Amino acid sequence: MFTSSLPGVPQAAGRNCNNRSSQSPHAKCRAIPSRLRPAHVKKGNGQQSPCLPCYSLTGRGRSTVAQAQNQPDPPDAPREERRGGKEWLQTLLSRFGPITQKAENTAVLDFEKPLVELDNRIKEVRKVAEENGVDVSESIRELEERAKQLRKDTYSRLTPVQRLQVARHPNRPTFLDIALNISDKFVELHGDRAGLDDPAMVCGLASMDGQTFMFIGHQKGRNTKENIYRNFGMPQPNGYRKALRFMKHADKFGLPIVTFVDTPGAFAGKSAEESGQGEAIAVNLREMFGFRVPILSVVIGEGGSGGALAIGCANRNLIMEHSVYYVASPEACAAILWKARDKAATATEALKITAEQLIKFKVMDHVIPEPLGGAHSDPMGAFPAIKKSLMEVYSHYSKLSEDEVRLDRYAKFRALGQYEEYLVPGGQWRETRAARDKAMTEGTGSHTKMGTWAVDEREAELCELIADQDERWDEAIVGKEQWINMPAQPPGLMRSGILELSMAMIKARKRQQKDVSGQNATQALPEVTPAAAAGTPSQDSNGASENGSHSVEVEV
């Protein structure tokens, strides 16, 4: 029971009021909400004593309360100091801290169940030892070492299907988790300048070690509600236009671009196709090759189809250890090739989607290591590795010029793929290839008049015949160019930077020739000319001067 400190107020006042009868002598209690209504306590003679609010609403009560408020507190009464906003916030946040153990509803993959069972066994042994006061530290240490070795063995032998499951793990760090933990400051930006904003594509400015970056990435959800809001990480066309808008913003102000890929693919719904999904992806592919700033791309989960490539045309592509990158999802591949979804495991093996295989085919350039057990088991251990890899790669491109950055990006994608070019008579490509391998191994073969290597005399004659026919055609069309349907230049060719890349290639070639000529000159100890003795730089036949400057004339 609450005891009032006001003089003249009954000691029983202040309890919850349950008297809602209209016959109550204290009718003013009914004006008070029921959840705040104090009680009317009965005395020994059956009468009810007034409650504190009713008492204060009467004339006597108002005067008594006013007198109590005007009286000063005793000098020895403790006074409660009011805490400021900062102290109050620290007190509130002190209740929260890092979790000491995983939640019971954490998703567990099939191959992870033995690891979870062993971890639970260690917890039980520790709990029993604490309750009984028994020292079992040696046993616990042995079990922990066994669990660590089992986890290491399990994750070192993952199959492509299991790596796909890890990449799709619901507890895997998302783009926003990574952006907020690797950057000193992150400010999200919205809108595609057309009245739309796709939550599946998140963009923003981030700062790392004093350098400002433009972060762009796919965002998935943690639960069903968030996944519906984020459309399961599958952007609409306005999402790709939003990404392109901020890429252009970064290119205008000279900010390096970092993209984070984590999507099963672009949204393939009817509304997306009606809004121009293919056109939005194609424009992104074209425009990204013309940007003058470095572009770095990190695959943090799964990268699927054109939805990943639309923000993945980068100078350097990085991939986390247990992430995947594919042209089509294994389920879609199985449905197309075998007309059955149960062939998804076979499709996963055939698609070569793991990080190790992508590095082998030079689709990816660098693998970011993950903590033991995957990034979903220790997100805080994965963030420093991502930041370290990004800053190491950026330190290389920060020293390159704009033309060299474009040329590097162009050359990377031109080098993708494996192909061989040779003449095949009558479609007998196996026999022709075997003959070429044999001739190259034995060092035999023939050469054309221009010095081109061929397998035998017959192939050399055929090469010369093709070259002669090309020359005759060039002579035949002299003065008749108007009759030839020349390919029209696409309107976006100048914007995409193809001509600038060509000029950058010419400059790079000139620079390489100059370096080679400089090395030869230092070995041959050249004679000092009168012009050099007088301090006047002389130019060589390529237009390069001895003091390091050179001029290039390009006719386009």
Coordinates of C-alpha atoms in Angstrom, one line a residue:
M1 CA 0.0 0.0 0.0
F2 CA 1.2 3.5 -0.9
T3 CA 1.5 5.9 2.0
S4 CA 1.0 9.6 1.2
S5 CA 3.4 12.1 2.6
L6 CA 1.0 15.0 2.4
P7 CA -0.5 16.2 5.7
G8 CA -4.1 15.5 6.2
V9 CA -4.4 13.0 3.4
P10 CA -5.6 9.5 4.4
Q11 CA -2.8 7.0 4.6
A12 CA -4.7 4.5 2.4
A13 CA -4.9 6.8 -0.6
G14 CA -3.2 6.0 -3.9
R15 CA -4.4 2.5 -4.7
N16 CA -6.0 1.5 -7.9
C17 CA -9.6 2.6 -8.1
N18 CA -12.0 -0.2 -8.9
N19 CA -15.2 1.7 -7.9
R20 CA -17.0 2.3 -11.1
S21 CA -20.5 2.3 -9.6
S22 CA -22.7 5.3 -10.2
Q23 CA -23.7 5.2 -6.5
S24 CA -20.1 6.1 -5.5
P25 CA -19.9 9.2 -3.3
H26 CA -16.7 10.2 -5.2
A27 CA -18.2 10.8 -8.6
K28 CA -15.2 12.7 -9.8
C29 CA -13.1 9.5 -9.9
R30 CA -15.2 8.5 -13.0
A31 CA -13.6 11.4 -14.9
I32 CA -10.2 9.7 -14.5
P33 CA -9.2 6.9 -16.9
S34 CA -9.8 3.5 -15.4
R35 CA -6.2 2.4 -15.7
L36 CA -5.2 5.5 -13.7
R37 CA -8.1 5.5 -11.3
P38 CA -7.1 5.1 -7.6
A39 CA -9.1 3.0 -5.1
H40 CA -11.6 4.0 -2.5
V41 CA -10.5 2.1 0.6
K42 CA -13.2 1.2 3.2
K43 CA -12.6 2.1 6.8
G44 CA -13.5 -0.1 9.7
N45 CA -17.0 1.5 10.1
G46 CA -17.9 0.6 6.4
Q47 CA -17.3 4.1 5.1
Q48 CA -15.0 4.8 2.2
S49 CA -12.0 7.1 2.5
P50 CA -11.4 9.5 -0.3
C51 CA -8.6 8.7 -2.7
L52 CA -5.8 11.0 -3.5
P53 CA -7.1 12.4 -6.8
C54 CA -10.6 12.9 -5.4
Y55 CA -9.2 14.5 -2.3
S56 CA -7.0 16.9 -4.3
L57 CA -10.0 17.8 -6.5
T58 CA -12.0 19.0 -3.4
G59 CA -11.5 22.5 -2.0
R60 CA -9.8 21.1 1.2
G61 CA -7.6 18.8 -0.9
R62 CA -6.5 21.6 -3.2
S63 CA -5.4 23.8 -0.3
T64 CA -3.6 21.0 1.4
V65 CA -1.7 20.0 -1.8
A66 CA -0.7 23.6 -2.4
Q67 CA 0.6 24.0 1.2
A68 CA 2.6 20.8 0.8
Q69 CA 4.1 22.0 -2.5
N70 CA 5.1 25.4 -1.0
Q71 CA 6.8 23.8 2.0
P72 CA 10.6 23.5 1.5
D73 CA 12.2 20.0 1.8
P74 CA 14.1 19.2 5.0
P75 CA 17.8 19.9 4.7
D76 CA 18.7 16.3 5.2
A77 CA 16.3 15.0 2.6
P78 CA 18.0 13.3 -0.4
R79 CA 17.4 15.1 -3.7
E80 CA 17.3 13.1 -7.0
E81 CA 19.5 14.8 -9.6
R82 CA 17.9 14.9 -13.0
R83 CA 20.0 13.2 -15.6
G84 CA 20.8 14.9 -18.9
G85 CA 20.0 13.5 -22.3
K86 CA 23.5 12.0 -22.8
E87 CA 23.5 10.3 -19.4
W88 CA 20.0 8.9 -19.9
L89 CA 21.0 7.5 -23.3
Q90 CA 24.1 5.9 -21.9
T91 CA 22.0 4.3 -19.1
L92 CA 19.5 3.0 -21.7
L93 CA 22.2 1.6 -24.0
S94 CA 24.1 0.0 -21.1
R95 CA 21.3 -2.6 -21.0
F96 CA 22.3 -3.8 -24.4
G97 CA 25.6 -5.5 -25.4
P98 CA 27.1 -8.2 -27.7
I99 CA 25.3 -11.5 -27.6
T100 CA 27.2 -14.2 -25.7
Q101 CA 25.4 -17.1 -27.5
K102 CA 23.5 -17.7 -30.6
A103 CA 19.7 -17.6 -30.7
E104 CA 17.8 -20.8 -30.7
N105 CA 16.0 -20.0 -34.0
T106 CA 19.3 -19.5 -36.0
A107 CA 19.1 -21.3 -39.3
V108 CA 21.3 -24.4 -39.4
L109 CA 22.3 -26.1 -42.6
D110 CA 22.3 -29.9 -42.9
F111 CA 26.0 -30.3 -43.0
E112 CA 26.3 -27.9 -40.0
K113 CA 24.2 -30.0 -37.6
P114 CA 27.2 -32.1 -36.2
L115 CA 28.9 -28.8 -35.4
V116 CA 25.9 -27.4 -33.6
E117 CA 25.5 -30.6 -31.6
L118 CA 29.1 -30.5 -30.5
D119 CA 28.7 -26.8 -29.5
N120 CA 25.6 -27.7 -27.5
R121 CA 27.5 -30.5 -25.7
I122 CA 30.2 -28.1 -24.7
K123 CA 27.6 -25.7 -23.2
E124 CA 26.0 -28.5 -21.3
V125 CA 29.3 -29.7 -19.8
R126 CA 30.2 -26.1 -18.8
K127 CA 26.8 -25.6 -17.2
V128 CA 26.9 -28.8 -15.2
A129 CA 30.4 -28.0 -14.0
E130 CA 29.4 -24.5 -12.8
E131 CA 26.4 -25.9 -11.0
N132 CA 28.4 -28.7 -9.2
G133 CA 31.6 -26.7 -8.8
V134 CA 33.7 -29.2 -10.7
D135 CA 36.8 -28.2 -12.6
V136 CA 36.5 -29.6 -16.1
S137 CA 38.5 -27.0 -18.0
E138 CA 40.7 -29.6 -19.6
S139 CA 37.7 -31.5 -21.0
I140 CA 36.1 -28.3 -22.2
R141 CA 39.4 -27.3 -23.9
E142 CA 39.6 -30.6 -25.6
L143 CA 36.1 -30.4 -26.9
E144 CA 36.6 -26.9 -28.2
E145 CA 39.7 -28.0 -30.1
R146 CA 37.8 -30.9 -31.5
A147 CA 34.9 -28.6 -32.6
K148 CA 37.4 -26.2 -34.2
Q149 CA 39.1 -29.0 -36.2
L150 CA 35.7 -30.4 -37.2
R151 CA 34.6 -27.0 -38.4
K152 CA 37.8 -26.5 -40.4
D153 CA 37.5 -30.0 -42.0
T154 CA 33.9 -29.4 -42.9
Y155 CA 34.3 -26.0 -44.5
S156 CA 37.5 -27.0 -46.4
R157 CA 35.6 -29.8 -48.2
L158 CA 32.4 -28.0 -49.2
T159 CA 30.8 -29.1 -52.4
P160 CA 29.4 -26.5 -54.9
V161 CA 25.9 -27.3 -53.7
Q162 CA 26.9 -26.6 -50.1
R163 CA 28.7 -23.4 -51.0
L164 CA 25.5 -22.3 -52.7
Q165 CA 23.6 -23.0 -49.4
V166 CA 26.1 -20.9 -47.5
A167 CA 25.9 -18.1 -49.9
R168 CA 22.1 -18.0 -49.5
H169 CA 22.2 -18.4 -45.7
P170 CA 19.6 -16.1 -44.1
N171 CA 22.1 -14.9 -41.4
R172 CA 24.8 -13.9 -43.9
P173 CA 25.8 -10.2 -43.7
T174 CA 23.8 -8.0 -46.1
F175 CA 25.0 -4.9 -47.9
L176 CA 23.9 -2.5 -45.2
D177 CA 25.6 -4.6 -42.5
I178 CA 28.8 -4.4 -44.4
A179 CA 28.5 -0.7 -45.4
L180 CA 27.8 0.4 -41.8
N181 CA 30.7 -1.7 -40.4
I182 CA 33.5 -1.1 -42.8
S183 CA 33.0 2.7 -43.3
D184 CA 33.6 5.5 -40.9
K185 CA 30.4 7.2 -42.0
F186 CA 27.6 6.1 -44.4
V187 CA 24.8 8.4 -45.8
E188 CA 22.1 6.7 -47.8
L189 CA 20.8 8.4 -51.0
H190 CA 17.5 7.8 -52.6
G191 CA 15.6 8.2 -55.8
D192 CA 16.1 7.7 -59.5
R193 CA 15.1 11.3 -60.5
A194 CA 11.9 9.8 -62.0
G195 CA 9.7 9.6 -59.0
L196 CA 10.7 6.1 -57.9
D197 CA 13.0 4.5 -55.3
D198 CA 13.7 0.8 -55.3
P199 CA 14.4 -0.6 -51.8
A200 CA 16.2 -3.6 -53.3
M201 CA 19.0 -1.3 -54.6
V202 CA 20.7 0.8 -51.9
C203 CA 23.1 3.6 -52.7
G204 CA 25.0 6.0 -50.5
L205 CA 28.2 7.9 -49.8
A206 CA 30.7 6.2 -47.5
S207 CA 34.1 7.2 -46.0
M208 CA 37.0 4.8 -45.4
D209 CA 40.3 6.0 -44.1
G210 CA 39.7 9.5 -45.3
Q211 CA 38.6 8.6 -48.8
T212 CA 35.0 9.1 -50.0
F213 CA 33.4 6.3 -52.0
M214 CA 30.1 5.7 -53.7
F215 CA 28.6 2.5 -52.3
I216 CA 26.0 0.7 -54.4
G217 CA 24.6 -2.7 -53.6
H218 CA 21.7 -5.2 -53.6
Q219 CA 19.9 -5.4 -50.2
K220 CA 18.1 -8.5 -49.0
G221 CA 15.9 -8.9 -45.9
R222 CA 16.3 -10.8 -42.7
N223 CA 12.7 -12.1 -42.4
T224 CA 9.7 -12.5 -44.6
K225 CA 8.5 -9.0 -44.0
E226 CA 11.8 -7.4 -44.9
N227 CA 12.2 -9.7 -47.9
I228 CA 8.9 -8.6 -49.2
Y229 CA 9.8 -5.0 -48.8
R230 CA 13.2 -5.6 -50.4
N231 CA 11.7 -7.9 -53.1
F232 CA 14.2 -10.6 -52.0
G233 CA 17.1 -8.5 -53.4
M234 CA 15.7 -8.5 -57.0
P235 CA 15.7 -4.9 -58.3
Q236 CA 13.2 -3.4 -60.6
P237 CA 14.2 -1.3 -63.6
N238 CA 14.0 1.9 -61.5
G239 CA 16.5 0.3 -59.2
Y240 CA 19.1 0.0 -61.9
R241 CA 18.3 3.6 -63.1
K242 CA 18.8 4.7 -59.5
A243 CA 22.2 3.0 -59.4
L244 CA 23.2 4.6 -62.8
R245 CA 22.2 8.0 -61.5
F246 CA 24.6 7.8 -58.5
M247 CA 27.3 6.3 -60.7
K248 CA 27.1 9.3 -62.9
H249 CA 27.2 11.5 -59.8
A250 CA 30.3 9.7 -58.6
D251 CA 31.9 10.1 -62.0
K252 CA 31.2 13.8 -62.1
F253 CA 32.8 14.5 -58.7
G254 CA 35.6 12.0 -59.1
L255 CA 34.5 9.5 -56.4
P256 CA 35.5 5.9 -56.7
I257 CA 32.6 3.4 -57.0
V258 CA 32.3 0.2 -54.9
T259 CA 29.4 -2.1 -55.8
F260 CA 28.2 -5.0 -53.6
V261 CA 26.5 -7.9 -55.5
D262 CA 24.0 -10.0 -53.7
T263 CA 21.0 -10.9 -55.8
P264 CA 19.5 -14.1 -57.4
G265 CA 18.8 -12.0 -60.5
A266 CA 16.8 -9.0 -61.8
F267 CA 13.1 -9.1 -61.1
A268 CA 11.4 -11.0 -64.0
G269 CA 7.8 -10.0 -63.3
K270 CA 5.4 -8.6 -65.8
S271 CA 5.6 -5.1 -64.4
A272 CA 9.4 -5.1 -64.6
E273 CA 9.4 -6.2 -68.2
E274 CA 6.8 -3.5 -69.1
S275 CA 9.0 -0.9 -67.4
G276 CA 12.0 -1.9 -69.5
Q277 CA 14.1 -4.3 -67.4
G278 CA 16.4 -5.3 -70.3
E279 CA 16.9 -1.7 -71.5
A280 CA 17.8 -0.6 -68.0
I281 CA 20.4 -3.3 -67.6
A282 CA 21.8 -2.7 -71.1
V283 CA 22.2 1.0 -70.5
N284 CA 24.1 0.3 -67.2
L285 CA 26.5 -2.1 -69.1
R286 CA 27.2 0.5 -71.7
E287 CA 27.7 3.5 -69.4
M288 CA 29.9 1.7 -66.9
F289 CA 32.6 1.2 -69.5
G290 CA 32.9 5.0 -70.0
F291 CA 33.3 6.1 -66.4
R292 CA 36.6 7.7 -65.6
V293 CA 36.7 6.7 -61.9
P294 CA 37.8 3.2 -60.7
I295 CA 35.0 0.7 -60.1
L296 CA 35.4 -2.1 -57.7
S297 CA 32.8 -4.9 -57.3
V298 CA 32.4 -7.4 -54.4
V299 CA 30.2 -10.4 -54.5
I300 CA 29.1 -10.8 -50.9
G301 CA 26.4 -13.6 -51.4
E302 CA 25.1 -14.8 -54.7
G303 CA 25.5 -12.9 -58.0
G304 CA 22.9 -14.0 -60.6
S305 CA 22.6 -13.3 -64.3
G306 CA 22.3 -9.7 -65.7
G307 CA 21.0 -8.4 -62.4
A308 CA 24.5 -8.8 -60.9
L309 CA 26.3 -7.8 -64.1
A310 CA 24.4 -4.5 -64.3
I311 CA 26.5 -3.2 -61.4
G312 CA 29.4 -5.6 -61.8
C313 CA 31.3 -4.2 -64.8
A314 CA 34.3 -3.2 -62.7
N315 CA 38.0 -2.7 -63.0
R316 CA 38.5 -5.4 -60.3
N317 CA 36.0 -8.0 -59.3
L318 CA 36.3 -9.5 -55.8
I319 CA 34.4 -12.4 -54.3
M320 CA 34.0 -13.6 -50.8
E321 CA 35.2 -17.2 -50.1
H322 CA 31.8 -18.8 -49.9
S323 CA 30.0 -16.7 -52.4
V324 CA 28.8 -17.8 -55.9
Y325 CA 28.5 -16.1 -59.3
Y326 CA 26.5 -17.6 -62.1
V327 CA 24.8 -16.7 -65.4
A328 CA 21.6 -18.5 -64.3
S329 CA 20.5 -20.0 -61.1
P330 CA 21.0 -23.8 -60.8
E331 CA 17.3 -24.3 -60.5
A332 CA 16.6 -22.3 -63.7
C333 CA 19.4 -24.1 -65.5
A334 CA 18.0 -27.5 -64.5
A335 CA 14.5 -26.5 -65.6
I336 CA 15.8 -25.4 -69.0
L337 CA 18.2 -28.3 -69.7
W338 CA 16.6 -31.2 -68.0
K339 CA 13.0 -30.0 -67.5
A340 CA 13.3 -31.0 -63.8
R341 CA 14.2 -29.0 -60.7
D342 CA 15.7 -32.1 -59.0
K343 CA 18.7 -31.8 -61.3
A344 CA 19.8 -28.6 -59.6
A345 CA 22.7 -30.3 -57.9
T346 CA 24.0 -31.5 -61.3
A347 CA 23.6 -28.0 -62.8
T348 CA 25.5 -26.5 -59.8
E349 CA 28.4 -28.7 -60.6
A350 CA 28.4 -27.9 -64.3
L351 CA 28.0 -24.1 -64.0
K352 CA 31.4 -23.6 -62.2
I353 CA 30.0 -21.0 -59.8
T354 CA 32.4 -21.2 -56.8
A355 CA 35.1 -18.6 -56.0
E356 CA 37.9 -21.0 -56.7
Q357 CA 36.6 -21.9 -60.1
L358 CA 35.8 -18.3 -61.0
I359 CA 39.4 -17.3 -60.2
K360 CA 40.7 -20.1 -62.4
F361 CA 38.6 -18.8 -65.4
K362 CA 39.7 -15.2 -64.6
V363 CA 36.1 -14.1 -64.1
M364 CA 37.0 -12.9 -60.6
D365 CA 40.3 -11.3 -59.6
H366 CA 40.6 -11.7 -55.9
V367 CA 39.1 -13.9 -53.1
I368 CA 38.3 -12.3 -49.8
P369 CA 38.8 -14.9 -47.0
E370 CA 36.0 -15.5 -44.5
P371 CA 36.2 -16.5 -40.8
L372 CA 36.2 -20.2 -40.0
G373 CA 32.6 -21.4 -40.3
G374 CA 31.6 -18.7 -42.8
A375 CA 30.6 -15.0 -42.6
H376 CA 27.2 -15.9 -41.2
S377 CA 28.8 -17.5 -38.1
D378 CA 31.1 -14.5 -37.4
P379 CA 30.1 -11.4 -39.2
M380 CA 32.3 -9.1 -37.2
G381 CA 35.3 -11.2 -38.2
A382 CA 34.4 -10.8 -41.9
F383 CA 34.1 -7.0 -42.0
P384 CA 37.9 -6.2 -41.5
A385 CA 38.9 -8.6 -44.4
I386 CA 36.5 -6.9 -46.8
K387 CA 37.7 -3.4 -45.9
K388 CA 41.4 -4.5 -46.1
S389 CA 40.9 -6.0 -49.6
L390 CA 39.1 -3.0 -50.9
M391 CA 41.7 -0.5 -49.7
E392 CA 44.6 -2.6 -51.1
V393 CA 42.9 -2.8 -54.6
Y394 CA 42.0 0.9 -54.5
S395 CA 45.6 1.9 -53.7
H396 CA 46.6 0.5 -57.1
Y397 CA 44.0 2.3 -59.1
S398 CA 44.3 5.6 -57.3
K399 CA 47.7 6.1 -59.0
L400 CA 46.3 5.6 -62.6
S401 CA 45.1 8.3 -64.9
E402 CA 41.5 8.5 -66.2
D403 CA 42.4 7.0 -69.6
E404 CA 44.4 4.2 -67.9
V405 CA 41.4 3.4 -65.7
R406 CA 39.1 3.1 -68.7
L407 CA 41.7 1.1 -70.7
D408 CA 42.1 -1.3 -67.7
R409 CA 38.4 -1.9 -67.4
Y410 CA 38.1 -2.4 -71.2
A411 CA 41.0 -4.8 -71.4
K412 CA 39.7 -6.9 -68.5
F413 CA 36.5 -7.8 -70.2
R414 CA 38.1 -8.2 -73.6
A415 CA 40.4 -10.9 -72.2
L416 CA 37.5 -13.0 -70.8
G417 CA 36.8 -16.3 -72.4
Q418 CA 38.9 -18.9 -74.2
Y419 CA 39.0 -19.3 -77.9
E420 CA 41.3 -20.4 -80.8
E421 CA 41.3 -19.1 -84.3
Y422 CA 42.6 -21.3 -87.1
L423 CA 41.4 -22.6 -90.5
V424 CA 39.3 -25.8 -90.4
P425 CA 38.9 -27.6 -93.7
G426 CA 35.6 -29.4 -94.2
G427 CA 34.6 -29.0 -90.5
Q428 CA 37.3 -31.4 -89.4
W429 CA 38.2 -29.4 -86.3
R430 CA 39.5 -32.3 -84.2
E431 CA 41.9 -33.5 -86.8
T432 CA 43.0 -29.9 -87.6
R433 CA 43.6 -29.1 -83.9
A434 CA 45.6 -32.3 -83.3
A435 CA 47.8 -31.5 -86.4
R436 CA 48.4 -28.0 -85.0
D437 CA 49.4 -29.3 -81.6
K438 CA 51.8 -31.8 -83.2
A439 CA 53.4 -29.2 -85.4
M440 CA 53.9 -26.8 -82.5
T441 CA 55.3 -29.5 -80.3
E442 CA 57.8 -30.7 -83.0
G443 CA 58.6 -27.2 -84.1
T444 CA 57.6 -27.9 -87.7
G445 CA 55.2 -26.0 -90.0
S446 CA 55.4 -23.4 -92.7
H447 CA 55.2 -19.7 -93.1
T448 CA 53.5 -17.3 -95.5
K449 CA 55.3 -14.6 -97.5
M450 CA 54.4 -12.1 -94.7
G451 CA 55.8 -14.5 -92.0
T452 CA 52.5 -15.9 -90.6
W453 CA 53.0 -19.4 -89.2
A454 CA 50.9 -22.2 -90.6
V455 CA 50.6 -26.0 -90.1
D456 CA 51.7 -26.9 -93.6
E457 CA 52.2 -25.6 -97.1
R458 CA 48.6 -26.0 -97.9
E459 CA 47.4 -23.8 -95.1
A460 CA 50.1 -21.2 -95.9
E461 CA 48.8 -21.0 -99.5
L462 CA 45.2 -20.7 -98.3
C463 CA 46.2 -17.8 -96.0
E464 CA 47.9 -16.0 -98.9
L465 CA 44.9 -16.6 -101.1
I466 CA 42.5 -15.1 -98.5
A467 CA 44.9 -12.1 -98.1
D468 CA 45.0 -11.5 -101.9
Q469 CA 41.2 -11.6 -102.1
D470 CA 41.0 -9.0 -99.4
E471 CA 43.4 -6.7 -101.2
R472 CA 41.4 -7.1 -104.5
W473 CA 38.2 -6.2 -102.7
D474 CA 39.8 -3.1 -101.2
E475 CA 41.0 -2.0 -104.7
A476 CA 37.6 -2.7 -106.2
I477 CA 35.7 -0.4 -103.9
V478 CA 38.0 2.6 -104.3
G479 CA 35.7 5.5 -105.2
K480 CA 32.6 3.4 -104.7
E481 CA 32.3 3.8 -100.9
Q482 CA 28.8 5.3 -101.2
W483 CA 27.6 1.9 -102.5
I484 CA 28.8 0.2 -99.4
N485 CA 26.4 0.0 -96.4
M486 CA 28.7 1.2 -93.7
P487 CA 27.6 0.3 -90.1
A488 CA 26.0 3.2 -88.3
Q489 CA 27.8 4.4 -85.2
P490 CA 25.6 3.9 -82.2
P491 CA 24.6 7.2 -80.5
G492 CA 26.1 6.1 -77.3
L493 CA 29.5 5.2 -78.7
M494 CA 31.1 8.6 -77.9
R495 CA 29.5 8.6 -74.5
S496 CA 30.8 5.1 -73.6
G497 CA 34.4 6.2 -74.1
I498 CA 35.5 3.8 -76.9
L499 CA 37.4 6.4 -78.8
E500 CA 39.0 7.7 -75.6
L501 CA 40.1 4.1 -74.9
S502 CA 41.6 3.8 -78.4
M503 CA 43.6 6.9 -77.8
A504 CA 44.7 5.7 -74.4
M505 CA 45.9 2.4 -76.1
I506 CA 48.0 4.4 -78.6
K507 CA 49.5 6.5 -75.8
A508 CA 50.3 3.4 -73.8
R509 CA 52.0 1.8 -76.8
K510 CA 54.1 4.9 -77.4
R511 CA 55.1 4.9 -73.8
Q512 CA 56.1 1.3 -74.0
Q513 CA 58.2 1.9 -77.1
K514 CA 59.8 4.8 -75.4
D515 CA 60.7 2.7 -72.4
V516 CA 62.2 0.0 -74.6
S517 CA 64.2 2.6 -76.6
G518 CA 65.4 4.2 -73.3
Q519 CA 66.7 0.9 -72.0
N520 CA 68.6 0.2 -75.3
A521 CA 70.0 3.8 -75.2
T522 CA 71.4 3.3 -71.7
Q523 CA 73.1 0.0 -72.7
A524 CA 74.6 1.5 -75.9
L525 CA 76.0 4.7 -74.3
P526 CA 74.8 7.2 -76.9
E527 CA 76.9 10.0 -78.3
V528 CA 76.3 13.5 -76.8
T529 CA 75.0 15.7 -79.7
P530 CA 75.6 19.5 -79.8
A531 CA 71.9 20.1 -79.2
A532 CA 72.0 18.0 -76.1
A533 CA 75.2 19.7 -74.9
A534 CA 73.5 23.1 -75.3
G535 CA 70.6 21.9 -73.2
T536 CA 68.0 21.6 -76.0
P537 CA 66.0 18.4 -75.9
S538 CA 66.1 16.5 -79.2
Q539 CA 63.3 14.3 -80.4
D540 CA 63.4 10.8 -81.8
S541 CA 61.4 9.5 -84.8
N542 CA 58.5 8.7 -82.6
G543 CA 58.2 12.3 -81.3
A544 CA 59.5 11.5 -77.8
S545 CA 62.0 13.8 -76.4
E546 CA 65.0 12.9 -74.2
N547 CA 63.7 14.8 -71.2
G548 CA 60.6 12.6 -70.9
S549 CA 58.0 14.6 -72.9
H550 CA 56.4 13.2 -76.0
S551 CA 53.7 14.2 -78.5
V552 CA 51.2 11.9 -80.1
E553 CA 49.2 12.8 -83.2
V554 CA 46.2 10.6 -83.8
E555 CA 44.0 10.9 -86.9
V556 CA 40.4 9.8 -86.2

